[in-house]
Amino acid sequence: MFGTRLRAARTLRQLSQQELEDRSGVPVAMISHFETGVRENASADNLKKLADALEVSIDYLLGRSDDVAPRDGPVERVLLRKLEGASSDVIDSVVRIAETLVQQERERAKGDS
């Protein structure tokens, strides 16, 4: 499961094994061994490095969660990642929706006071 999830997260982030090494400090050979199943388990230190570099949760890499978005990372980073490659029209629409939702939340909060 770990190797499959590692490869899926790396592919999702559009990173080569070398780029993942550059971000995580985990050697390419080890990444390759994880992904092919030659090595089935990573040390806690390497697991954390890989999860941080891929911006996924450790639970996702271990197969304990299907949610690829990290639970402990900034929500903004997750949102921006989801918008990668989107057109400027889509991004503008998302910004308008966010502004409307924030304004509605503020108005509700004033009403509750």
PDB file of N, CA and C in Angstrom:
ATOM      1  N   MET A   1       0.827  -1.193   0.000  1.00  0.00           N
ATOM      2  CA  MET A   1       0.000   0.000   0.000  1.00  0.00           C
ATOM      3  C   MET A   1       0.868   1.253   0.000  1.00  0.00           C
ATOM      4  N   PHE A   2       1.901   1.303   0.858  1.00  0.00           N
ATOM      5  CA  PHE A   2       2.733   2.495   0.986  1.00  0.00           C
ATOM      6  C   PHE A   2       3.359   2.883  -0.357  1.00  0.00           C
ATOM      7  N   GLY A   3       3.965   1.933  -1.049  1.00  0.00           N
ATOM      8  CA  GLY A   3       4.614   2.232  -2.324  1.00  0.00           C
ATOM      9  C   GLY A   3       3.642   2.742  -3.370  1.00  0.00           C
ATOM     10  N   THR A   4       2.470   2.153  -3.411  1.00  0.00           N
ATOM     11  CA  THR A   4       1.435   2.579  -4.354  1.00  0.00           C
ATOM     12  C   THR A   4       0.986   4.000  -4.052  1.00  0.00           C
ATOM     13  N   ARG A   5       0.770   4.286  -2.773  1.00  0.00           N
ATOM     14  CA  ARG A   5       0.346   5.630  -2.365  1.00  0.00           C
ATOM     15  C   ARG A   5       1.447   6.656  -2.606  1.00  0.00           C
ATOM     16  N   LEU A   6       2.686   6.270  -2.360  1.00  0.00           N
ATOM     17  CA  LEU A   6       3.803   7.177  -2.579  1.00  0.00           C
ATOM     18  C   LEU A   6       3.874   7.570  -4.056  1.00  0.00           C
ATOM     19  N   ARG A   7       3.792   6.582  -4.926  1.00  0.00           N
ATOM     20  CA  ARG A   7       3.823   6.863  -6.361  1.00  0.00           C
ATOM     21  C   ARG A   7       2.621   7.703  -6.788  1.00  0.00           C
ATOM     22  N   ALA A   8       1.446   7.401  -6.256  1.00  0.00           N
ATOM     23  CA  ALA A   8       0.243   8.160  -6.615  1.00  0.00           C
ATOM     24  C   ALA A   8       0.373   9.623  -6.196  1.00  0.00           C
ATOM     25  N   ALA A   9       0.878   9.861  -4.996  1.00  0.00           N
ATOM     26  CA  ALA A   9       1.047  11.235  -4.511  1.00  0.00           C
ATOM     27  C   ALA A   9       2.110  11.958  -5.323  1.00  0.00           C
ATOM     28  N   ARG A  10       3.186  11.276  -5.651  1.00  0.00           N
ATOM     29  CA  ARG A  10       4.250  11.895  -6.450  1.00  0.00           C
ATOM     30  C   ARG A  10       3.726  12.245  -7.834  1.00  0.00           C
ATOM     31  N   THR A  11       2.953  11.354  -8.426  1.00  0.00           N
ATOM     32  CA  THR A  11       2.369  11.597  -9.742  1.00  0.00           C
ATOM     33  C   THR A  11       1.374  12.748  -9.688  1.00  0.00           C
ATOM     34  N   LEU A  12       0.562  12.770  -8.648  1.00  0.00           N
ATOM     35  CA  LEU A  12      -0.415  13.851  -8.471  1.00  0.00           C
ATOM     36  C   LEU A  12       0.278  15.202  -8.403  1.00  0.00           C
ATOM     37  N   ARG A  13       1.408  15.254  -7.743  1.00  0.00           N
ATOM     38  CA  ARG A  13       2.175  16.505  -7.593  1.00  0.00           C
ATOM     39  C   ARG A  13       3.066  16.774  -8.804  1.00  0.00           C
ATOM     40  N   GLN A  14       3.031  15.846  -9.768  1.00  0.00           N
ATOM     41  CA  GLN A  14       3.803  15.969 -11.004  1.00  0.00           C
ATOM     42  C   GLN A  14       5.300  16.137 -10.721  1.00  0.00           C
ATOM     43  N   LEU A  15       5.797  15.270  -9.839  1.00  0.00           N
ATOM     44  CA  LEU A  15       7.209  15.286  -9.470  1.00  0.00           C
ATOM     45  C   LEU A  15       7.895  14.029  -9.969  1.00  0.00           C
ATOM     46  N   SER A  16       9.116  14.180 -10.424  1.00  0.00           N
ATOM     47  CA  SER A  16       9.939  13.013 -10.732  1.00  0.00           C
ATOM     48  C   SER A  16      10.501  12.493  -9.413  1.00  0.00           C
ATOM     49  N   GLN A  17      11.070  11.308  -9.452  1.00  0.00           N
ATOM     50  CA  GLN A  17      11.705  10.784  -8.243  1.00  0.00           C
ATOM     51  C   GLN A  17      12.854  11.692  -7.817  1.00  0.00           C
ATOM     52  N   GLN A  18      13.587  12.247  -8.782  1.00  0.00           N
ATOM     53  CA  GLN A  18      14.685  13.151  -8.460  1.00  0.00           C
ATOM     54  C   GLN A  18      14.177  14.419  -7.784  1.00  0.00           C
ATOM     55  N   GLU A  19      13.073  14.952  -8.281  1.00  0.00           N
ATOM     56  CA  GLU A  19      12.502  16.158  -7.670  1.00  0.00           C
ATOM     57  C   GLU A  19      12.025  15.868  -6.250  1.00  0.00           C
ATOM     58  N   LEU A  20      11.479  14.669  -6.045  1.00  0.00           N
ATOM     59  CA  LEU A  20      11.053  14.295  -4.703  1.00  0.00           C
ATOM     60  C   LEU A  20      12.267  14.159  -3.785  1.00  0.00           C
ATOM     61  N   GLU A  21      13.357  13.606  -4.300  1.00  0.00           N
ATOM     62  CA  GLU A  21      14.585  13.546  -3.499  1.00  0.00           C
ATOM     63  C   GLU A  21      15.039  14.955  -3.121  1.00  0.00           C
ATOM     64  N   ASP A  22      15.019  15.863  -4.094  1.00  0.00           N
ATOM     65  CA  ASP A  22      15.447  17.234  -3.837  1.00  0.00           C
ATOM     66  C   ASP A  22      14.606  17.891  -2.753  1.00  0.00           C
ATOM     67  N   ARG A  23      13.310  17.607  -2.737  1.00  0.00           N
ATOM     68  CA  ARG A  23      12.403  18.212  -1.749  1.00  0.00           C
ATOM     69  C   ARG A  23      12.474  17.531  -0.380  1.00  0.00           C
ATOM     70  N   SER A  24      12.697  16.226  -0.392  1.00  0.00           N
ATOM     71  CA  SER A  24      12.591  15.457   0.852  1.00  0.00           C
ATOM     72  C   SER A  24      13.930  15.079   1.474  1.00  0.00           C
ATOM     73  N   GLY A  25      14.952  14.950   0.648  1.00  0.00           N
ATOM     74  CA  GLY A  25      16.236  14.456   1.135  1.00  0.00           C
ATOM     75  C   GLY A  25      16.315  12.938   1.168  1.00  0.00           C
ATOM     76  N   VAL A  26      15.250  12.266   0.746  1.00  0.00           N
ATOM     77  CA  VAL A  26      15.245  10.802   0.679  1.00  0.00           C
ATOM     78  C   VAL A  26      15.826  10.418  -0.687  1.00  0.00           C
ATOM     79  N   PRO A  27      16.859   9.567  -0.718  1.00  0.00           N
ATOM     80  CA  PRO A  27      17.515   9.227  -1.977  1.00  0.00           C
ATOM     81  C   PRO A  27      16.586   8.594  -3.009  1.00  0.00           C
ATOM     82  N   VAL A  28      16.851   8.903  -4.281  1.00  0.00           N
ATOM     83  CA  VAL A  28      16.057   8.365  -5.389  1.00  0.00           C
ATOM     84  C   VAL A  28      15.978   6.843  -5.322  1.00  0.00           C
ATOM     85  N   ALA A  29      17.096   6.193  -5.042  1.00  0.00           N
ATOM     86  CA  ALA A  29      17.108   4.724  -4.999  1.00  0.00           C
ATOM     87  C   ALA A  29      16.116   4.204  -3.962  1.00  0.00           C
ATOM     88  N   MET A  30      16.056   4.870  -2.825  1.00  0.00           N
ATOM     89  CA  MET A  30      15.127   4.449  -1.780  1.00  0.00           C
ATOM     90  C   MET A  30      13.679   4.702  -2.205  1.00  0.00           C
ATOM     91  N   ILE A  31      13.432   5.863  -2.824  1.00  0.00           N
ATOM     92  CA  ILE A  31      12.084   6.170  -3.321  1.00  0.00           C
ATOM     93  C   ILE A  31      11.652   5.109  -4.322  1.00  0.00           C
ATOM     94  N   SER A  32      12.553   4.759  -5.226  1.00  0.00           N
ATOM     95  CA  SER A  32      12.263   3.725  -6.215  1.00  0.00           C
ATOM     96  C   SER A  32      11.961   2.383  -5.542  1.00  0.00           C
ATOM     97  N   HIS A  33      12.752   2.032  -4.529  1.00  0.00           N
ATOM     98  CA  HIS A  33      12.523   0.769  -3.817  1.00  0.00           C
ATOM     99  C   HIS A  33      11.176   0.771  -3.105  1.00  0.00           C
ATOM    100  N   PHE A  34      10.783   1.898  -2.543  1.00  0.00           N
ATOM    101  CA  PHE A  34       9.470   1.986  -1.902  1.00  0.00           C
ATOM    102  C   PHE A  34       8.368   1.789  -2.945  1.00  0.00           C
ATOM    103  N   GLU A  35       8.491   2.507  -4.061  1.00  0.00           N
ATOM    104  CA  GLU A  35       7.433   2.483  -5.076  1.00  0.00           C
ATOM    105  C   GLU A  35       7.301   1.122  -5.749  1.00  0.00           C
ATOM    106  N   THR A  36       8.394   0.389  -5.891  1.00  0.00           N
ATOM    107  CA  THR A  36       8.339  -0.920  -6.546  1.00  0.00           C
ATOM    108  C   THR A  36       8.100  -2.065  -5.567  1.00  0.00           C
ATOM    109  N   GLY A  37       8.117  -1.753  -4.286  1.00  0.00           N
ATOM    110  CA  GLY A  37       7.872  -2.783  -3.287  1.00  0.00           C
ATOM    111  C   GLY A  37       9.112  -3.529  -2.838  1.00  0.00           C
ATOM    112  N   VAL A  38      10.290  -3.167  -3.350  1.00  0.00           N
ATOM    113  CA  VAL A  38      11.525  -3.796  -2.898  1.00  0.00           C
ATOM    114  C   VAL A  38      11.686  -3.554  -1.398  1.00  0.00           C
ATOM    115  N   ARG A  39      11.385  -2.346  -0.969  1.00  0.00           N
ATOM    116  CA  ARG A  39      11.318  -2.013   0.463  1.00  0.00           C
ATOM    117  C   ARG A  39       9.877  -1.651   0.758  1.00  0.00           C
ATOM    118  N   GLU A  40       9.259  -2.356   1.670  1.00  0.00           N
ATOM    119  CA  GLU A  40       7.844  -2.145   1.947  1.00  0.00           C
ATOM    120  C   GLU A  40       7.580  -1.065   2.979  1.00  0.00           C
ATOM    121  N   ASN A  41       8.558  -0.781   3.833  1.00  0.00           N
ATOM    122  CA  ASN A  41       8.323   0.167   4.915  1.00  0.00           C
ATOM    123  C   ASN A  41       9.408   1.237   4.939  1.00  0.00           C
ATOM    124  N   ALA A  42       9.004   2.429   5.356  1.00  0.00           N
ATOM    125  CA  ALA A  42       9.945   3.532   5.530  1.00  0.00           C
ATOM    126  C   ALA A  42      10.116   3.790   7.016  1.00  0.00           C
ATOM    127  N   SER A  43      11.263   4.340   7.371  1.00  0.00           N
ATOM    128  CA  SER A  43      11.454   4.756   8.762  1.00  0.00           C
ATOM    129  C   SER A  43      10.500   5.916   9.043  1.00  0.00           C
ATOM    130  N   ALA A  44      10.251   6.159  10.303  1.00  0.00           N
ATOM    131  CA  ALA A  44       9.371   7.270  10.679  1.00  0.00           C
ATOM    132  C   ALA A  44       9.920   8.583  10.134  1.00  0.00           C
ATOM    133  N   ASP A  45      11.231   8.757  10.179  1.00  0.00           N
ATOM    134  CA  ASP A  45      11.852   9.982   9.693  1.00  0.00           C
ATOM    135  C   ASP A  45      11.638  10.151   8.190  1.00  0.00           C
ATOM    136  N   ASN A  46      11.878   9.093   7.419  1.00  0.00           N
ATOM    137  CA  ASN A  46      11.672   9.180   5.969  1.00  0.00           C
ATOM    138  C   ASN A  46      10.209   9.328   5.609  1.00  0.00           C
ATOM    139  N   LEU A  47       9.340   8.690   6.354  1.00  0.00           N
ATOM    140  CA  LEU A  47       7.897   8.817   6.122  1.00  0.00           C
ATOM    141  C   LEU A  47       7.462  10.273   6.291  1.00  0.00           C
ATOM    142  N   LYS A  48       7.949  10.910   7.345  1.00  0.00           N
ATOM    143  CA  LYS A  48       7.612  12.315   7.587  1.00  0.00           C
ATOM    144  C   LYS A  48       8.182  13.202   6.488  1.00  0.00           C
ATOM    145  N   LYS A  49       9.415  12.969   6.100  1.00  0.00           N
ATOM    146  CA  LYS A  49      10.045  13.769   5.041  1.00  0.00           C
ATOM    147  C   LYS A  49       9.263  13.658   3.732  1.00  0.00           C
ATOM    148  N   LEU A  50       8.865  12.432   3.384  1.00  0.00           N
ATOM    149  CA  LEU A  50       8.136  12.222   2.134  1.00  0.00           C
ATOM    150  C   LEU A  50       6.749  12.859   2.188  1.00  0.00           C
ATOM    151  N   ALA A  51       6.049  12.680   3.302  1.00  0.00           N
ATOM    152  CA  ALA A  51       4.718  13.270   3.445  1.00  0.00           C
ATOM    153  C   ALA A  51       4.799  14.793   3.372  1.00  0.00           C
ATOM    154  N   ASP A  52       5.771  15.379   4.035  1.00  0.00           N
ATOM    155  CA  ASP A  52       5.934  16.836   4.003  1.00  0.00           C
ATOM    156  C   ASP A  52       6.258  17.318   2.592  1.00  0.00           C
ATOM    157  N   ALA A  53       7.160  16.632   1.913  1.00  0.00           N
ATOM    158  CA  ALA A  53       7.560  17.037   0.566  1.00  0.00           C
ATOM    159  C   ALA A  53       6.411  16.928  -0.427  1.00  0.00           C
ATOM    160  N   LEU A  54       5.552  15.932  -0.220  1.00  0.00           N
ATOM    161  CA  LEU A  54       4.414  15.708  -1.118  1.00  0.00           C
ATOM    162  C   LEU A  54       3.156  16.447  -0.672  1.00  0.00           C
ATOM    163  N   GLU A  55       3.233  17.064   0.503  1.00  0.00           N
ATOM    164  CA  GLU A  55       2.093  17.779   1.088  1.00  0.00           C
ATOM    165  C   GLU A  55       0.868  16.873   1.200  1.00  0.00           C
ATOM    166  N   VAL A  56       1.107  15.686   1.739  1.00  0.00           N
ATOM    167  CA  VAL A  56       0.030  14.738   2.035  1.00  0.00           C
ATOM    168  C   VAL A  56       0.184  14.300   3.485  1.00  0.00           C
ATOM    169  N   SER A  57      -0.840  13.677   4.006  1.00  0.00           N
ATOM    170  CA  SER A  57      -0.745  13.179   5.373  1.00  0.00           C
ATOM    171  C   SER A  57      -0.009  11.846   5.399  1.00  0.00           C
ATOM    172  N   ILE A  58       0.592  11.564   6.516  1.00  0.00           N
ATOM    173  CA  ILE A  58       1.220  10.254   6.712  1.00  0.00           C
ATOM    174  C   ILE A  58       0.148   9.177   6.634  1.00  0.00           C
ATOM    175  N   ASP A  59      -1.036   9.460   7.164  1.00  0.00           N
ATOM    176  CA  ASP A  59      -2.136   8.496   7.093  1.00  0.00           C
ATOM    177  C   ASP A  59      -2.468   8.135   5.644  1.00  0.00           C
ATOM    178  N   TYR A  60      -2.423   9.119   4.746  1.00  0.00           N
ATOM    179  CA  TYR A  60      -2.669   8.818   3.333  1.00  0.00           C
ATOM    180  C   TYR A  60      -1.603   7.858   2.811  1.00  0.00           C
ATOM    181  N   LEU A  61      -0.337   8.156   3.077  1.00  0.00           N
ATOM    182  CA  LEU A  61       0.736   7.293   2.574  1.00  0.00           C
ATOM    183  C   LEU A  61       0.641   5.871   3.122  1.00  0.00           C
ATOM    184  N   LEU A  62       0.167   5.734   4.344  1.00  0.00           N
ATOM    185  CA  LEU A  62       0.064   4.411   4.964  1.00  0.00           C
ATOM    186  C   LEU A  62      -1.241   3.697   4.636  1.00  0.00           C
ATOM    187  N   GLY A  63      -2.136   4.361   3.907  1.00  0.00           N
ATOM    188  CA  GLY A  63      -3.397   3.740   3.535  1.00  0.00           C
ATOM    189  C   GLY A  63      -4.460   3.792   4.608  1.00  0.00           C
ATOM    190  N   ARG A  64      -4.243   4.607   5.633  1.00  0.00           N
ATOM    191  CA  ARG A  64      -5.233   4.727   6.712  1.00  0.00           C
ATOM    192  C   ARG A  64      -6.279   5.787   6.401  1.00  0.00           C
ATOM    193  N   SER A  65      -6.081   6.534   5.314  1.00  0.00           N
ATOM    194  CA  SER A  65      -7.011   7.558   4.872  1.00  0.00           C
ATOM    195  C   SER A  65      -6.948   7.650   3.362  1.00  0.00           C
ATOM    196  N   ASP A  66      -8.085   7.899   2.742  1.00  0.00           N
ATOM    197  CA  ASP A  66      -8.107   8.098   1.296  1.00  0.00           C
ATOM    198  C   ASP A  66      -8.043   9.571   0.935  1.00  0.00           C
ATOM    199  N   ASP A  67      -8.001  10.430   1.938  1.00  0.00           N
ATOM    200  CA  ASP A  67      -7.966  11.868   1.731  1.00  0.00           C
ATOM    201  C   ASP A  67      -6.525  12.300   1.471  1.00  0.00           C
ATOM    202  N   VAL A  68      -6.236  12.703   0.239  1.00  0.00           N
ATOM    203  CA  VAL A  68      -4.870  13.063  -0.124  1.00  0.00           C
ATOM    204  C   VAL A  68      -4.457  14.410   0.468  1.00  0.00           C
ATOM    205  N   ALA A  69      -5.419  15.264   0.815  1.00  0.00           N
ATOM    206  CA  ALA A  69      -5.096  16.571   1.393  1.00  0.00           C
ATOM    207  C   ALA A  69      -4.638  16.390   2.834  1.00  0.00           C
ATOM    208  N   PRO A  70      -3.573  17.066   3.201  1.00  0.00           N
ATOM    209  CA  PRO A  70      -3.098  16.932   4.582  1.00  0.00           C
ATOM    210  C   PRO A  70      -4.069  17.550   5.570  1.00  0.00           C
ATOM    211  N   ARG A  71      -4.178  16.958   6.715  1.00  0.00           N
ATOM    212  CA  ARG A  71      -5.054  17.473   7.758  1.00  0.00           C
ATOM    213  C   ARG A  71      -4.342  18.511   8.610  1.00  0.00           C
ATOM    214  N   ASP A  72      -3.017  18.485   8.578  1.00  0.00           N
ATOM    215  CA  ASP A  72      -2.277  19.387   9.443  1.00  0.00           C
ATOM    216  C   ASP A  72      -1.596  20.508   8.672  1.00  0.00           C
ATOM    217  N   GLY A  73      -1.870  20.616   7.372  1.00  0.00           N
ATOM    218  CA  GLY A  73      -1.259  21.662   6.564  1.00  0.00           C
ATOM    219  C   GLY A  73      -2.207  22.829   6.388  1.00  0.00           C
ATOM    220  N   PRO A  74      -1.661  23.960   5.991  1.00  0.00           N
ATOM    221  CA  PRO A  74      -2.507  25.125   5.770  1.00  0.00           C
ATOM    222  C   PRO A  74      -3.561  24.870   4.697  1.00  0.00           C
ATOM    223  N   VAL A  75      -4.772  25.241   4.985  1.00  0.00           N
ATOM    224  CA  VAL A  75      -5.881  25.047   4.054  1.00  0.00           C
ATOM    225  C   VAL A  75      -5.621  25.810   2.759  1.00  0.00           C
ATOM    226  N   GLU A  76      -4.998  26.969   2.883  1.00  0.00           N
ATOM    227  CA  GLU A  76      -4.722  27.779   1.702  1.00  0.00           C
ATOM    228  C   GLU A  76      -3.846  27.030   0.703  1.00  0.00           C
ATOM    229  N   ARG A  77      -2.852  26.320   1.209  1.00  0.00           N
ATOM    230  CA  ARG A  77      -1.947  25.571   0.338  1.00  0.00           C
ATOM    231  C   ARG A  77      -2.705  24.469  -0.395  1.00  0.00           C
ATOM    232  N   VAL A  78      -3.609  23.819   0.311  1.00  0.00           N
ATOM    233  CA  VAL A  78      -4.401  22.759  -0.306  1.00  0.00           C
ATOM    234  C   VAL A  78      -5.284  23.349  -1.399  1.00  0.00           C
ATOM    235  N   LEU A  79      -5.928  24.465  -1.104  1.00  0.00           N
ATOM    236  CA  LEU A  79      -6.794  25.104  -2.079  1.00  0.00           C
ATOM    237  C   LEU A  79      -6.002  25.538  -3.308  1.00  0.00           C
ATOM    238  N   LEU A  80      -4.860  26.168  -3.096  1.00  0.00           N
ATOM    239  CA  LEU A  80      -4.042  26.605  -4.223  1.00  0.00           C
ATOM    240  C   LEU A  80      -3.595  25.428  -5.074  1.00  0.00           C
ATOM    241  N   ARG A  81      -3.252  24.333  -4.437  1.00  0.00           N
ATOM    242  CA  ARG A  81      -2.825  23.140  -5.171  1.00  0.00           C
ATOM    243  C   ARG A  81      -3.962  22.622  -6.045  1.00  0.00           C
ATOM    244  N   LYS A  82      -5.176  22.669  -5.533  1.00  0.00           N
ATOM    245  CA  LYS A  82      -6.319  22.194  -6.309  1.00  0.00           C
ATOM    246  C   LYS A  82      -6.602  23.094  -7.509  1.00  0.00           C
ATOM    247  N   LEU A  83      -6.186  24.355  -7.421  1.00  0.00           N
ATOM    248  CA  LEU A  83      -6.423  25.308  -8.507  1.00  0.00           C
ATOM    249  C   LEU A  83      -5.284  25.357  -9.524  1.00  0.00           C
ATOM    250  N   GLU A  84      -4.242  24.563  -9.302  1.00  0.00           N
ATOM    251  CA  GLU A  84      -3.130  24.559 -10.248  1.00  0.00           C
ATOM    252  C   GLU A  84      -3.628  24.229 -11.645  1.00  0.00           C
ATOM    253  N   GLY A  85      -3.233  25.030 -12.606  1.00  0.00           N
ATOM    254  CA  GLY A  85      -3.606  24.785 -13.991  1.00  0.00           C
ATOM    255  C   GLY A  85      -4.978  25.326 -14.372  1.00  0.00           C
ATOM    256  N   ALA A  86      -5.705  25.887 -13.417  1.00  0.00           N
ATOM    257  CA  ALA A  86      -7.022  26.428 -13.718  1.00  0.00           C
ATOM    258  C   ALA A  86      -6.878  27.738 -14.499  1.00  0.00           C
ATOM    259  N   SER A  87      -7.876  28.033 -15.292  1.00  0.00           N
ATOM    260  CA  SER A  87      -7.856  29.281 -16.064  1.00  0.00           C
ATOM    261  C   SER A  87      -8.072  30.463 -15.125  1.00  0.00           C
ATOM    262  N   SER A  88      -7.741  31.642 -15.601  1.00  0.00           N
ATOM    263  CA  SER A  88      -7.939  32.840 -14.783  1.00  0.00           C
ATOM    264  C   SER A  88      -9.421  33.070 -14.509  1.00  0.00           C
ATOM    265  N   ASP A  89     -10.290  32.668 -15.429  1.00  0.00           N
ATOM    266  CA  ASP A  89     -11.742  32.808 -15.206  1.00  0.00           C
ATOM    267  C   ASP A  89     -12.190  31.950 -14.028  1.00  0.00           C
ATOM    268  N   VAL A  90     -11.691  30.731 -13.963  1.00  0.00           N
ATOM    269  CA  VAL A  90     -12.044  29.832 -12.858  1.00  0.00           C
ATOM    270  C   VAL A  90     -11.510  30.393 -11.548  1.00  0.00           C
ATOM    271  N   ILE A  91     -10.275  30.851 -11.554  1.00  0.00           N
ATOM    272  CA  ILE A  91      -9.686  31.404 -10.329  1.00  0.00           C
ATOM    273  C   ILE A  91     -10.453  32.636  -9.878  1.00  0.00           C
ATOM    274  N   ASP A  92     -10.819  33.514 -10.813  1.00  0.00           N
ATOM    275  CA  ASP A  92     -11.622  34.695 -10.469  1.00  0.00           C
ATOM    276  C   ASP A  92     -12.958  34.293  -9.861  1.00  0.00           C
ATOM    277  N   SER A  93     -13.584  33.270 -10.415  1.00  0.00           N
ATOM    278  CA  SER A  93     -14.871  32.792  -9.876  1.00  0.00           C
ATOM    279  C   SER A  93     -14.704  32.257  -8.461  1.00  0.00           C
ATOM    280  N   VAL A  94     -13.647  31.511  -8.226  1.00  0.00           N
ATOM    281  CA  VAL A  94     -13.396  30.964  -6.889  1.00  0.00           C
ATOM    282  C   VAL A  94     -13.179  32.098  -5.891  1.00  0.00           C
ATOM    283  N   VAL A  95     -12.438  33.112  -6.286  1.00  0.00           N
ATOM    284  CA  VAL A  95     -12.195  34.261  -5.408  1.00  0.00           C
ATOM    285  C   VAL A  95     -13.508  34.959  -5.084  1.00  0.00           C
ATOM    286  N   ARG A  96     -14.362  35.178  -6.090  1.00  0.00           N
ATOM    287  CA  ARG A  96     -15.666  35.834  -5.842  1.00  0.00           C
ATOM    288  C   ARG A  96     -16.529  35.003  -4.897  1.00  0.00           C
ATOM    289  N   ILE A  97     -16.540  33.707  -5.097  1.00  0.00           N
ATOM    290  CA  ILE A  97     -17.323  32.826  -4.220  1.00  0.00           C
ATOM    291  C   ILE A  97     -16.787  32.907  -2.788  1.00  0.00           C
ATOM    292  N   ALA A  98     -15.467  32.864  -2.647  1.00  0.00           N
ATOM    293  CA  ALA A  98     -14.860  32.937  -1.315  1.00  0.00           C
ATOM    294  C   ALA A  98     -15.201  34.260  -0.640  1.00  0.00           C
ATOM    295  N   GLU A  99     -15.117  35.354  -1.381  1.00  0.00           N
ATOM    296  CA  GLU A  99     -15.447  36.665  -0.810  1.00  0.00           C
ATOM    297  C   GLU A  99     -16.907  36.715  -0.354  1.00  0.00           C
ATOM    298  N   THR A 100     -17.799  36.154  -1.146  1.00  0.00           N
ATOM    299  CA  THR A 100     -19.221  36.122  -0.788  1.00  0.00           C
ATOM    300  C   THR A 100     -19.443  35.295   0.470  1.00  0.00           C
ATOM    301  N   LEU A 101     -18.810  34.140   0.551  1.00  0.00           N
ATOM    302  CA  LEU A 101     -18.972  33.276   1.719  1.00  0.00           C
ATOM    303  C   LEU A 101     -18.420  33.922   2.983  1.00  0.00           C
ATOM    304  N   VAL A 102     -17.283  34.584   2.879  1.00  0.00           N
ATOM    305  CA  VAL A 102     -16.698  35.262   4.038  1.00  0.00           C
ATOM    306  C   VAL A 102     -17.613  36.387   4.498  1.00  0.00           C
ATOM    307  N   GLN A 103     -18.146  37.140   3.546  1.00  0.00           N
ATOM    308  CA  GLN A 103     -19.057  38.234   3.897  1.00  0.00           C
ATOM    309  C   GLN A 103     -20.317  37.685   4.584  1.00  0.00           C
ATOM    310  N   GLN A 104     -20.867  36.611   4.060  1.00  0.00           N
ATOM    311  CA  GLN A 104     -22.056  35.999   4.679  1.00  0.00           C
ATOM    312  C   GLN A 104     -21.743  35.531   6.097  1.00  0.00           C
ATOM    313  N   GLU A 105     -20.571  34.953   6.294  1.00  0.00           N
ATOM    314  CA  GLU A 105     -20.166  34.486   7.619  1.00  0.00           C
ATOM    315  C   GLU A 105     -20.048  35.659   8.589  1.00  0.00           C
ATOM    316  N   ARG A 106     -19.470  36.752   8.135  1.00  0.00           N
ATOM    317  CA  ARG A 106     -19.346  37.943   8.980  1.00  0.00           C
ATOM    318  C   ARG A 106     -20.710  38.495   9.359  1.00  0.00           C
ATOM    319  N   GLU A 107     -21.625  38.532   8.412  1.00  0.00           N
ATOM    320  CA  GLU A 107     -22.978  39.024   8.689  1.00  0.00           C
ATOM    321  C   GLU A 107     -23.699  38.132   9.692  1.00  0.00           C
ATOM    322  N   ARG A 108     -23.529  36.815   9.550  1.00  0.00           N
ATOM    323  CA  ARG A 108     -24.138  35.884  10.520  1.00  0.00           C
ATOM    324  C   ARG A 108     -23.554  36.090  11.903  1.00  0.00           C
ATOM    325  N   ALA A 109     -22.235  36.297  11.955  1.00  0.00           N
ATOM    326  CA  ALA A 109     -21.572  36.511  13.250  1.00  0.00           C
ATOM    327  C   ALA A 109     -22.083  37.786  13.914  1.00  0.00           C
ATOM    328  N   LYS A 110     -22.291  38.826  13.138  1.00  0.00           N
ATOM    329  CA  LYS A 110     -22.844  40.080  13.703  1.00  0.00           C
ATOM    330  C   LYS A 110     -24.245  39.849  14.244  1.00  0.00           C
ATOM    331  N   GLY A 111     -25.032  39.057  13.525  1.00  0.00           N
ATOM    332  CA  GLY A 111     -26.398  38.765  13.955  1.00  0.00           C
ATOM    333  C   GLY A 111     -26.450  37.932  15.225  1.00  0.00           C
ATOM    334  N   ASP A 112     -25.443  37.091  15.455  1.00  0.00           N
ATOM    335  CA  ASP A 112     -25.381  36.245  16.651  1.00  0.00           C
ATOM    336  C   ASP A 112     -24.915  37.025  17.866  1.00  0.00           C
ATOM    337  N   SER A 113     -24.301  38.190  17.672  1.00  0.00           N
ATOM    338  CA  SER A 113     -23.745  38.966  18.787  1.00  0.00           C
ATOM    339  C   SER A 113     -24.793  39.656  19.603  1.00  0.00           C
TER     340      SER A 113
END
